[in-house]
Short mmCIF file of C-alpha atoms in Angstrom, two decimals:
data_model
loop_
_atom_site.label_atom_id
_atom_site.label_comp_id
_atom_site.label_asym_id
_atom_site.label_seq_id
_atom_site.Cartn_x
_atom_site.Cartn_y
_atom_site.Cartn_z
CA MET A 1 20.56 7.73 16.91
CA GLN A 2 19.02 6.96 20.35
CA GLU A 3 15.48 7.02 20.91
CA LEU A 4 15.08 9.94 23.17
CA SER A 5 17.31 11.83 20.90
CA PHE A 6 15.10 10.65 17.94
CA MET A 7 12.16 11.73 19.50
CA LYS A 8 13.48 15.25 20.43
CA GLN A 9 14.45 15.57 16.70
CA THR A 10 10.90 14.32 15.63
CA THR A 11 9.37 16.89 17.76
CA LEU A 12 11.57 19.90 16.13
CA ALA A 13 10.75 18.67 12.85
CA LEU A 14 6.96 18.55 13.44
CA MET A 15 6.95 21.99 14.88
CA ASN A 16 9.11 23.62 12.06
CA GLY A 17 7.66 21.67 9.25
CA GLN A 18 3.70 21.02 9.76
CA GLN A 19 2.73 24.41 9.08
CA CYS A 20 4.79 24.39 5.53
CA ALA A 21 3.18 21.12 4.75
CA ALA A 22 -0.35 22.15 5.35
CA HIS A 23 -0.13 24.82 2.92
CA ASP A 24 1.11 22.80 -0.16
CA PRO A 25 -1.59 22.88 -2.89
CA HIS A 26 -1.10 19.08 -3.57
CA ARG A 27 -1.91 18.07 0.14
CA PRO A 28 -4.62 15.41 -0.05
CA VAL A 29 -8.25 16.45 1.35
CA TRP A 30 -8.77 12.82 2.43
CA HIS A 31 -6.00 10.58 1.66
CA LEU A 32 -3.62 9.77 4.57
CA ALA A 33 -0.28 11.50 4.40
CA PRO A 34 2.68 12.15 6.71
CA ALA A 35 2.39 15.53 8.92
CA VAL A 36 6.12 15.98 7.63
CA GLY A 37 8.68 13.80 6.33
CA LEU A 38 8.60 10.44 4.22
CA LEU A 39 5.51 7.80 4.45
CA ASN A 40 5.91 4.53 2.87
CA ASP A 41 4.61 0.89 3.78
CA PRO A 42 1.38 0.38 5.63
CA ASN A 43 2.17 -1.54 8.70
CA GLY A 44 -0.06 -3.32 11.59
CA PHE A 45 -3.46 -2.67 9.72
CA ILE A 46 -5.89 -4.31 12.29
CA GLN A 47 -9.16 -3.85 13.89
CA HIS A 48 -9.14 -4.27 17.64
CA ASN A 49 -12.24 -3.81 20.22
CA GLY A 50 -14.08 -2.04 17.20
CA VAL A 51 -11.03 0.49 16.45
CA TYR A 52 -9.17 0.40 13.11
CA HIS A 53 -5.24 0.91 13.66
CA LEU A 54 -3.07 1.79 10.56
CA PHE A 55 0.66 1.98 11.53
CA TYR A 56 3.00 3.09 8.84
CA GLN A 57 6.59 3.42 7.86
CA TRP A 58 7.71 7.11 8.71
CA ASN A 59 10.81 9.20 8.58
CA PRO A 60 9.80 12.54 10.11
CA LEU A 61 13.37 13.99 9.85
CA ALA A 62 13.43 14.11 5.87
CA CYS A 63 12.00 12.92 2.56
CA ASP A 64 14.23 10.15 2.26
CA HIS A 65 14.38 6.36 3.41
CA LYS A 66 16.47 6.79 6.63
CA HIS A 67 15.50 6.70 10.38
CA LYS A 68 12.41 4.40 9.82
CA CYS A 69 10.17 4.51 12.76
CA TRP A 70 6.45 3.60 12.92
CA GLY A 71 3.79 6.23 12.86
CA HIS A 72 0.13 5.38 14.07
CA TRP A 73 -3.26 6.40 13.10
CA GLN A 74 -6.61 4.99 14.39
CA SER A 75 -10.23 5.20 13.47
CA THR A 76 -13.73 4.03 14.22
CA ASP A 77 -15.17 4.20 10.89
CA LEU A 78 -12.43 3.93 8.37
CA VAL A 79 -13.06 7.38 7.28
CA HIS A 80 -11.95 9.75 10.18
CA TRP A 81 -8.37 9.29 11.21
CA GLN A 82 -6.54 10.70 14.32
CA HIS A 83 -3.01 10.76 14.93
CA GLN A 84 -1.70 8.49 17.85
CA PRO A 85 1.72 8.40 19.63
CA VAL A 86 4.57 7.18 17.59
CA ALA A 87 4.41 3.53 18.01
CA LEU A 88 8.29 2.43 17.42
CA LEU A 89 11.28 4.37 17.32
CA PRO A 90 14.73 3.00 16.15
CA GLY A 91 17.54 2.96 18.76
CA ALA A 92 18.06 -0.41 20.28
CA ASP A 93 20.93 -2.61 19.17
CA TYR A 94 18.55 -4.79 17.06
CA ASP A 95 16.77 -2.21 15.37
CA LYS A 96 19.32 0.77 15.55
CA HIS A 97 18.96 1.62 11.76
CA GLY A 98 15.29 1.35 11.26
CA CYS A 99 12.06 -0.27 12.61
CA TYR A 100 11.02 -1.86 9.29
CA SER A 101 7.85 -2.98 8.04
CA GLY A 102 5.70 -5.73 9.83
CA SER A 103 2.00 -6.62 11.13
CA ALA A 104 0.09 -6.67 14.24
CA VAL A 105 -2.08 -9.43 15.91
CA GLU A 106 -4.16 -9.50 18.96
CA GLU A 107 -2.96 -11.94 21.69
CA ASN A 108 -4.78 -12.45 24.90
CA GLY A 109 -6.95 -9.28 24.14
CA ASN A 110 -3.82 -6.94 23.47
CA ILE A 111 -2.09 -5.83 20.39
CA ILE A 112 1.07 -7.38 19.41
CA LEU A 113 3.39 -5.74 16.83
CA VAL A 114 5.74 -7.74 14.82
CA TYR A 115 8.54 -5.96 12.92
CA SER A 116 11.92 -6.20 11.31
CA GLY A 117 14.65 -4.41 13.30
CA ASN A 118 17.42 -3.30 10.77
CA VAL A 119 21.13 -3.25 11.45
CA LYS A 120 24.04 -2.10 9.28
CA TYR A 121 27.53 -2.63 9.64
CA PRO A 122 30.55 -0.42 8.49
CA ASP A 123 31.50 -2.70 5.88
CA GLY A 124 28.24 -2.39 4.20
CA SER A 125 26.86 -5.58 5.20
CA ARG A 126 23.52 -5.66 7.17
CA THR A 127 21.23 -8.05 8.96
CA THR A 128 17.70 -8.19 10.48
CA TYR A 129 15.99 -9.54 13.47
CA GLN A 130 12.21 -9.93 13.68
CA CYS A 131 11.14 -8.34 16.74
CA LEU A 132 7.91 -7.79 18.88
CA ALA A 133 6.50 -5.00 20.85
CA ARG A 134 3.33 -5.03 22.96
CA LYS A 135 0.64 -2.31 23.86
CA ASN A 136 0.85 -1.20 27.38
CA GLU A 137 -1.78 0.67 29.82
CA CYS A 138 -0.86 3.99 28.25
CA ASP A 139 -1.64 2.88 24.72
CA GLU A 140 2.09 3.05 23.91
CA TYR A 141 4.26 0.15 22.68
CA ASP A 142 6.91 -1.47 24.65
CA LYS A 143 9.59 -3.25 22.89
CA ILE A 144 10.10 -6.87 23.77
CA GLY A 145 12.99 -7.54 21.40
CA PRO A 146 14.08 -10.22 18.73
CA VAL A 147 12.31 -13.33 18.53
CA LEU A 148 14.07 -14.38 15.18
CA PRO A 149 17.56 -13.78 14.03
CA LEU A 150 18.70 -13.82 10.50
CA PRO A 151 17.77 -17.40 9.04
CA VAL A 152 20.81 -19.52 7.86
CA GLY A 153 21.34 -19.32 3.91
CA TYR A 154 19.76 -15.92 3.30
CA SER A 155 21.25 -12.48 2.75
CA GLY A 156 20.62 -9.59 5.24
CA HIS A 157 17.51 -8.89 3.37
CA VAL A 158 14.89 -10.90 5.20
CA ARG A 159 11.91 -8.68 6.49
CA ASP A 160 8.48 -7.65 6.50
CA PRO A 161 6.47 -10.24 8.86
CA LYS A 162 3.05 -10.87 8.36
CA VAL A 163 1.58 -13.03 11.07
CA TRP A 164 -1.97 -14.58 11.47
CA ARG A 165 -3.60 -17.55 13.56
CA TYR A 166 -4.47 -20.74 11.96
CA GLN A 167 -6.11 -23.77 14.04
CA ASP A 168 -3.81 -23.81 17.12
CA ASN A 169 -0.61 -22.02 15.87
CA TRP A 170 0.57 -18.78 14.69
CA TYR A 171 2.17 -18.55 11.14
CA MET A 172 4.47 -15.90 9.65
CA VAL A 173 5.26 -15.19 6.18
CA LEU A 174 8.63 -13.34 5.33
CA GLY A 175 10.09 -11.72 2.44
CA ALA A 176 13.61 -12.68 1.64
CA ARG A 177 16.63 -12.73 -0.64
CA ASP A 178 18.77 -16.04 -0.79
CA LEU A 179 22.54 -16.02 -1.42
CA GLN A 180 21.92 -16.69 -4.95
CA ASP A 181 20.13 -13.32 -5.30
CA GLN A 182 16.67 -15.23 -5.73
CA GLY A 183 13.54 -13.66 -4.01
CA LYS A 184 11.83 -15.90 -1.61
CA VAL A 185 8.58 -16.01 0.69
CA LEU A 186 9.44 -18.09 3.89
CA LEU A 187 6.77 -19.78 6.02
CA LEU A 188 7.45 -20.06 9.97
CA ARG A 189 5.48 -21.44 12.83
CA SER A 190 5.11 -20.83 16.53
CA THR A 191 2.90 -21.71 19.26
CA ASP A 192 3.50 -18.63 21.22
CA LEU A 193 4.89 -15.82 19.11
CA TYR A 194 8.15 -16.05 20.72
CA LYS A 195 9.79 -19.44 19.40
CA TRP A 196 9.60 -19.80 15.66
CA GLN A 197 10.18 -22.65 13.54
CA MET A 198 11.37 -22.35 9.96
CA LEU A 199 9.11 -24.67 7.55
CA GLY A 200 10.54 -23.66 4.35
CA GLU A 201 9.87 -21.48 1.25
CA ILE A 202 6.48 -21.52 -0.08
CA ALA A 203 6.86 -19.32 -3.24
CA GLY A 204 9.44 -17.31 -5.08
CA SER A 205 11.89 -17.10 -7.77
CA GLN A 206 12.80 -20.61 -9.22
CA LEU A 207 9.87 -22.18 -7.31
CA ASN A 208 6.69 -23.76 -8.41
CA GLY A 209 7.25 -23.14 -11.99
CA MET A 210 7.94 -19.59 -11.62
CA GLY A 211 11.28 -19.48 -13.28
CA ASP A 212 13.66 -16.49 -12.72
CA PHE A 213 11.34 -13.91 -11.00
CA GLY A 214 13.22 -11.39 -9.03
CA TYR A 215 16.02 -10.99 -6.80
CA MET A 216 13.81 -9.98 -3.45
CA TRP A 217 10.36 -10.56 -2.69
CA GLU A 218 9.04 -7.89 -0.15
CA CYS A 219 5.95 -7.29 2.01
CA PRO A 220 4.30 -10.75 1.70
CA ASP A 221 0.74 -11.08 2.82
CA LEU A 222 -1.00 -14.41 2.87
CA PHE A 223 -4.80 -15.01 3.72
CA THR A 224 -7.71 -16.86 2.82
CA LEU A 225 -10.78 -15.98 0.62
CA GLY A 226 -13.28 -18.35 0.74
CA ASP A 227 -11.44 -21.78 0.03
CA THR A 228 -8.64 -20.29 -1.63
CA GLU A 229 -5.41 -18.85 -0.26
CA VAL A 230 -3.91 -15.60 -1.60
CA LEU A 231 -0.39 -14.53 -1.33
CA ILE A 232 0.47 -10.71 -2.02
CA CYS A 233 3.91 -10.07 -2.53
CA CYS A 234 6.34 -7.49 -4.08
CA PRO A 235 9.03 -8.92 -6.35
CA GLN A 236 11.77 -6.75 -6.99
CA GLY A 237 14.06 -7.33 -10.17
CA LEU A 238 11.32 -8.18 -12.84
CA GLU A 239 12.07 -7.14 -16.42
CA ALA A 240 9.66 -4.63 -17.89
CA GLN A 241 7.21 -5.72 -20.73
CA ASN A 242 5.13 -3.85 -23.34
CA GLU A 243 2.09 -3.55 -21.06
CA ARG A 244 3.08 -4.74 -17.57
CA TYR A 245 5.81 -4.46 -15.12
CA LEU A 246 6.43 -0.95 -16.02
CA ASN A 247 7.10 0.36 -12.39
CA THR A 248 10.61 0.13 -10.96
CA TYR A 249 9.25 -2.64 -8.49
CA GLN A 250 5.79 -4.70 -8.88
CA ALA A 251 3.16 -5.45 -6.45
CA GLY A 252 0.92 -8.56 -7.24
CA TYR A 253 -0.57 -11.81 -5.98
CA LEU A 254 -0.74 -15.39 -6.47
CA SER A 255 -3.67 -17.57 -5.68
CA GLY A 256 -3.96 -21.09 -4.98
CA LYS A 257 -4.06 -23.63 -1.88
CA LEU A 258 -1.63 -23.85 0.78
CA ASP A 259 -0.84 -27.26 2.35
CA TYR A 260 0.31 -26.32 5.97
CA GLN A 261 1.42 -30.14 6.71
CA ALA A 262 3.53 -30.27 3.58
CA VAL A 263 4.60 -26.73 3.63
CA HIS A 264 3.57 -26.33 -0.32
CA PHE A 265 1.74 -23.63 -1.87
CA THR A 266 0.16 -24.67 -5.19
CA HIS A 267 -0.47 -21.67 -7.05
CA GLY A 268 -1.37 -19.85 -10.43
CA GLU A 269 0.42 -17.33 -12.32
CA PHE A 270 1.55 -13.81 -10.94
CA HIS A 271 -1.08 -10.94 -11.45
CA GLU A 272 -0.16 -7.26 -10.94
CA LEU A 273 -2.40 -5.86 -8.20
CA ASP A 274 -2.43 -2.37 -9.80
CA ALA A 275 -1.72 -1.01 -13.24
CA GLY A 276 -1.30 2.62 -12.32
CA PHE A 277 2.27 4.42 -11.82
CA GLU A 278 2.20 4.29 -7.74
CA PHE A 279 1.36 1.50 -5.85
CA TYR A 280 3.42 -0.84 -3.71
CA ALA A 281 3.79 -2.82 -0.39
CA PRO A 282 0.09 -3.29 0.38
CA GLN A 283 -1.30 -4.96 3.48
CA THR A 284 -4.58 -6.53 4.52
CA THR A 285 -6.58 -7.38 7.65
CA GLN A 286 -9.71 -9.10 8.15
CA ILE A 287 -12.53 -7.06 10.13
CA ALA A 288 -15.31 -8.20 12.57
CA ASP A 289 -17.86 -8.41 9.78
CA GLY A 290 -15.74 -10.80 7.62
CA ARG A 291 -14.38 -8.48 5.07
CA ARG A 292 -10.82 -8.52 3.78
CA LEU A 293 -9.68 -4.92 3.64
CA LEU A 294 -6.48 -3.67 1.70
CA ILE A 295 -4.49 -0.47 2.15
CA GLY A 296 -1.36 0.27 0.00
CA TRP A 297 1.34 2.82 -0.27
CA MET A 298 0.80 5.21 -3.34
CA GLY A 299 4.65 5.28 -4.24
CA VAL A 300 7.30 3.03 -5.27
CA PRO A 301 10.72 2.80 -3.89
CA ASP A 302 13.52 4.42 -6.14
CA GLN A 303 11.12 5.79 -8.74
CA ASP A 304 11.56 9.46 -9.30
CA GLU A 305 10.79 10.17 -5.53
CA GLN A 306 13.09 13.17 -5.64
CA TYR A 307 11.06 14.80 -8.24
CA HIS A 308 7.93 15.05 -6.37
CA PRO A 309 6.95 18.55 -5.95
CA THR A 310 5.63 18.08 -2.37
CA ILE A 311 9.25 17.49 -1.33
CA ARG A 312 9.37 21.49 -1.47
CA TYR A 313 6.88 21.63 1.39
CA GLY A 314 8.62 18.96 3.66
CA TRP A 315 6.60 15.81 2.96
CA ILE A 316 6.12 12.99 0.39
CA HIS A 317 3.75 10.03 -0.32
CA THR A 318 0.36 9.06 0.56
CA MET A 319 -1.81 5.87 1.09
CA THR A 320 -4.24 4.68 -1.07
CA CYS A 321 -7.84 4.51 -0.07
CA PRO A 322 -9.02 1.51 1.98
CA ARG A 323 -10.27 -1.35 -0.36
CA GLU A 324 -12.43 -4.28 0.04
CA LEU A 325 -11.30 -7.40 -1.66
CA THR A 326 -13.36 -10.32 -3.00
CA LEU A 327 -12.28 -13.17 -5.31
CA CYS A 328 -14.27 -14.20 -8.40
CA ASP A 329 -13.04 -17.06 -10.85
CA GLY A 330 -9.53 -16.84 -9.25
CA LYS A 331 -9.14 -13.13 -9.76
CA LEU A 332 -8.99 -10.72 -7.10
CA TYR A 333 -11.19 -7.72 -7.16
CA GLN A 334 -10.81 -4.26 -5.18
CA GLN A 335 -13.12 -1.91 -4.49
CA PRO A 336 -13.28 1.29 -2.31
CA VAL A 337 -14.61 0.56 1.16
CA ARG A 338 -18.47 1.52 1.22
CA GLU A 339 -17.53 3.77 4.29
CA LEU A 340 -16.01 6.19 1.94
CA GLN A 341 -19.53 7.01 0.80
CA GLN A 342 -19.91 9.24 4.00
CA LEU A 343 -17.39 11.74 2.12
CA ARG A 344 -19.90 12.31 -0.71
CA GLY A 345 -21.33 15.78 -1.13
CA GLU A 346 -24.27 16.65 -3.26
CA GLN A 347 -24.65 14.17 -6.36
CA THR A 348 -24.54 15.40 -10.00
CA VAL A 349 -26.18 13.01 -12.83
CA TRP A 350 -25.67 13.58 -16.48
CA GLN A 351 -26.23 11.47 -19.51
CA GLY A 352 -25.07 12.43 -23.25
CA VAL A 353 -22.02 12.29 -25.49
CA ALA A 354 -18.64 12.71 -24.02
CA ASN A 355 -17.82 15.90 -26.06
CA ASP A 356 -20.93 17.56 -24.47
CA ALA A 357 -20.02 16.54 -20.70
CA PRO A 358 -19.83 19.89 -18.20
CA PRO A 359 -16.20 20.03 -16.77
CA LEU A 360 -16.26 19.15 -13.22
CA ASP A 361 -14.20 20.32 -10.38
CA ILE A 362 -12.06 17.40 -9.25
CA THR A 363 -10.18 19.00 -6.51
CA SER A 364 -11.62 16.12 -4.54
CA ALA A 365 -14.26 14.08 -5.97
CA GLU A 366 -15.77 10.86 -6.78
CA LEU A 367 -16.97 9.96 -10.44
CA ILE A 368 -18.84 6.88 -11.74
CA LEU A 369 -18.76 6.54 -15.49
CA VAL A 370 -20.50 4.29 -17.69
CA PRO A 371 -19.28 4.62 -21.26
CA GLN A 372 -20.62 3.04 -24.61
CA GLY A 373 -17.88 3.59 -27.05
CA LEU A 374 -14.23 5.13 -27.10
CA PHE A 375 -13.51 8.20 -24.92
CA ASN A 376 -10.75 10.38 -23.26
CA VAL A 377 -10.79 11.92 -19.81
CA CYS A 378 -8.58 14.76 -18.70
CA PHE A 379 -7.52 15.32 -15.29
CA GLY A 380 -6.74 19.08 -15.42
CA ASP A 381 -3.60 19.54 -17.00
CA ALA A 382 -1.68 16.70 -15.53
CA MET A 383 -3.16 13.35 -16.52
CA GLN A 384 -5.33 11.63 -19.46
CA LEU A 385 -7.18 8.51 -19.59
CA THR A 386 -8.13 7.01 -22.94
CA TRP A 387 -9.78 3.81 -24.11
CA ASP A 388 -9.54 2.81 -27.61
CA GLY A 389 -11.81 -0.28 -27.54
CA GLY A 390 -9.13 -2.71 -26.38
CA LEU A 391 -6.61 -0.76 -24.33
CA LEU A 392 -7.16 1.66 -21.70
CA SER A 393 -4.06 3.95 -21.33
CA LEU A 394 -3.17 6.29 -18.43
CA ILE A 395 -0.91 8.86 -19.54
CA ARG A 396 1.06 11.64 -17.76
CA ASN A 397 4.47 13.60 -18.15
CA SER A 398 7.51 12.08 -16.45
CA LEU A 399 8.07 13.69 -13.07
CA CYS A 400 11.93 13.62 -13.79
CA SER A 401 11.98 14.04 -17.82
CA ASN A 402 8.66 15.76 -18.56
CA GLN A 403 8.24 13.30 -21.42
CA GLU A 404 5.15 11.28 -21.69
CA GLU A 405 4.91 8.05 -19.71
CA HIS A 406 2.12 5.35 -20.00
CA ARG A 407 0.36 2.70 -18.05
CA TYR A 408 -1.95 0.09 -19.55
CA TRP A 409 -4.98 -2.22 -18.83
CA ARG A 410 -6.37 -4.35 -21.67
CA GLY A 411 -9.92 -5.31 -21.66
CA THR A 412 -13.48 -3.96 -22.19
CA VAL A 413 -14.33 -1.01 -20.07
CA GLN A 414 -17.98 -1.21 -19.05
CA HIS A 415 -17.93 0.66 -15.56
CA LEU A 416 -15.40 3.05 -13.99
CA GLN A 417 -15.17 4.32 -10.52
CA ILE A 418 -12.69 7.18 -10.13
CA MET A 419 -11.77 8.23 -6.66
CA ILE A 420 -9.67 11.71 -6.95
CA ASP A 421 -7.78 13.85 -4.37
CA ARG A 422 -5.53 16.95 -4.93
CA SER A 423 -2.59 14.77 -5.96
CA SER A 424 -3.91 11.38 -6.61
CA VAL A 425 -6.23 9.38 -8.85
CA GLU A 426 -7.49 5.96 -8.01
CA ILE A 427 -9.29 4.18 -11.10
CA PHE A 428 -11.62 1.19 -10.46
CA ILE A 429 -12.36 -0.73 -13.58
CA ASN A 430 -15.30 -2.82 -13.93
CA HIS A 431 -16.29 -2.91 -10.26
CA GLY A 432 -12.73 -3.70 -9.26
CA GLU A 433 -11.60 -6.00 -11.86
CA ALA A 434 -8.47 -3.99 -12.11
CA VAL A 435 -7.20 -0.65 -10.49
CA MET A 436 -4.99 2.21 -11.83
CA SER A 437 -3.51 4.22 -8.93
CA SER A 438 -1.46 7.18 -9.34
CA ARG A 439 -0.23 10.46 -8.09
CA TYR A 440 -0.45 13.45 -10.09
CA PHE A 441 0.39 17.16 -9.75
CA PRO A 442 -1.96 19.73 -11.69
CA THR A 443 -0.69 23.29 -11.76
CA SER A 444 -4.06 24.87 -10.91
CA GLN A 445 -7.52 23.96 -9.85
CA PRO A 446 -8.02 20.83 -11.72
CA LEU A 447 -11.13 20.48 -13.84
CA LEU A 448 -12.06 17.07 -15.44
CA HIS A 449 -13.09 17.20 -19.19
CA MET A 450 -14.36 14.34 -21.21
CA LYS A 451 -13.93 13.93 -25.08
CA GLY A 452 -15.13 11.66 -27.63
CA LYS A 453 -18.31 10.66 -29.32
CA ALA A 454 -19.18 8.06 -26.92
CA LYS A 455 -22.64 8.03 -24.90
CA LEU A 456 -21.84 8.12 -21.12
CA ALA A 457 -23.84 7.84 -17.91
CA LEU A 458 -22.07 9.93 -15.42
CA GLN A 459 -22.61 10.26 -11.59
CA TYR A 460 -20.37 12.88 -9.45
CA TRP A 461 -19.91 13.81 -5.90
CA PRO A 462 -17.37 16.25 -4.45
CA LEU A 463 -15.81 14.60 -1.41
CA MET A 464 -15.39 16.18 1.96
CA SER A 465 -12.31 15.97 4.21
CA CYS A 466 -11.58 12.91 6.38
CA LEU A 467 -8.73 14.45 8.24
CA GLU A 468 -8.78 15.52 11.94
#
C-alpha cells in the first residue's frame, strides 16, 4: 500500500471509527490508547526543547498487526498529551510492509527517528533495513532511507534499533535472531548516524553464561544508571516456570558493565520487569532533570489479543503510565512519575481492619495501601489481588477460556501503590521493587472491596482525565 493511499484509508478509518471507540465503557480516562485500531510498542520516546515526544506502533486500519506506521503524541508535562501528525507511513521499497519499532535522538538541534523498515517476500521470507527520518520545518518527518541492511549471519528478524550517544560516537543496539534460531542483542557504532560498524553480540541466548534463552530478543534498550549499565530486552521462546515467564513473551533486564572497547557486557541474571498479565516492549529516555523514564506497552504479542472486548469498538491496547527508574543494590525499581499527582482529586484517608474498609469507586483512581497481615483486594467483578504472607497473587478469568489464571510475586508486602483506569491496573509493590501491570474488563462500574483481618492504612484519590 503506497503512502498516499494509506493516508486516505487512515483518514477514512478515523472518520468512521473514532466516535464508536470513544463510547467504549472500557476506554481509558488517563492512559494513552489509539484513536482507532491497534497500538503496540512505544517508539522514539524523547524530550526535546522541553517537549516530550512519544511515538508508537499503530495500525489505524484494523485491530491486527498489519500496516504498521508511527503515531505520535506530545506533551509538556508527561500528563496531558496531544495528537500530532502521523510520523511514519509504510510505502517505500525499504519499509513497504511496515515501519517497525525504533528510537529517536537529537542531532544538531533536530529530532532524528531511527526505525526498522520491514519487507516481506512472496516465498514467505523477509528482510529488514534500519532507516532514518528527520523532522522538517512543518514538524513532520521526512524519510532519509536505509542506513543499515540486514547483517550477515542473521535471519530477517533484526529490528528495533535503540540509539544513544557515548563520548564521541553514536551506538545502537538491535534485537536479532541468528541462523541457528538463537536470540541476540547486537552492538553497532557510528560517527554520524549514517555509516554503521558492527561491533558484535553483547547479550543473548548462549552468551555470557545465559544458556538456551529464547529464539529472538526484541526491543533492546541499553542505558546507564549511576555506574551500572542496564539492558532491557524482550526474549521470545522462554519456557514457563511455576511463578515466572508465564506470559507468551517476556520483558526483563540485565544489569552489569559494558566494556565499549572490548565489546563485552558483563551482567547478572535476567529479571522480569513486570509480574502482571500485560507488559511488553518498554522504552526509556533520560530527561533534562536527569531522571530515566520508562513507558511500556500494556499488551503482549500473540496473547489472547483477539478476545479483548474493546475490539467490538474498533480499538485495542494501551500504554502503561510513565515510570521513573532507579537502581538499588542491582535491582531496578519503577515508580509512577511524580507528575501524575496532578491528576489527583480529593483525598480519602482510612485506617482499620480490611473487612471494615469502605467500597471505593475505581473507575479511575490511585490507591496507596500499607497492610499489616493477610488481605484480599477485589477489583470490581474482574480481578483479585491476594497476599498469603509470602506470595502475592493476581487472579482474573482468562479472556479466551473464562478459566482462572494467575500471576505471582514472591516477597513481603509492605507498601502498595495501585494506579487504576477503566480497563487497567498497575500495582507498584514496595515503592517499585516490583510491578504487576494488567488489563481487566469489569462488566459494570467497578468498586474496590477489601477482605481479611489485616490492619490497613489506606489513601485514595479519584484521578481526572489527562487526554486532550
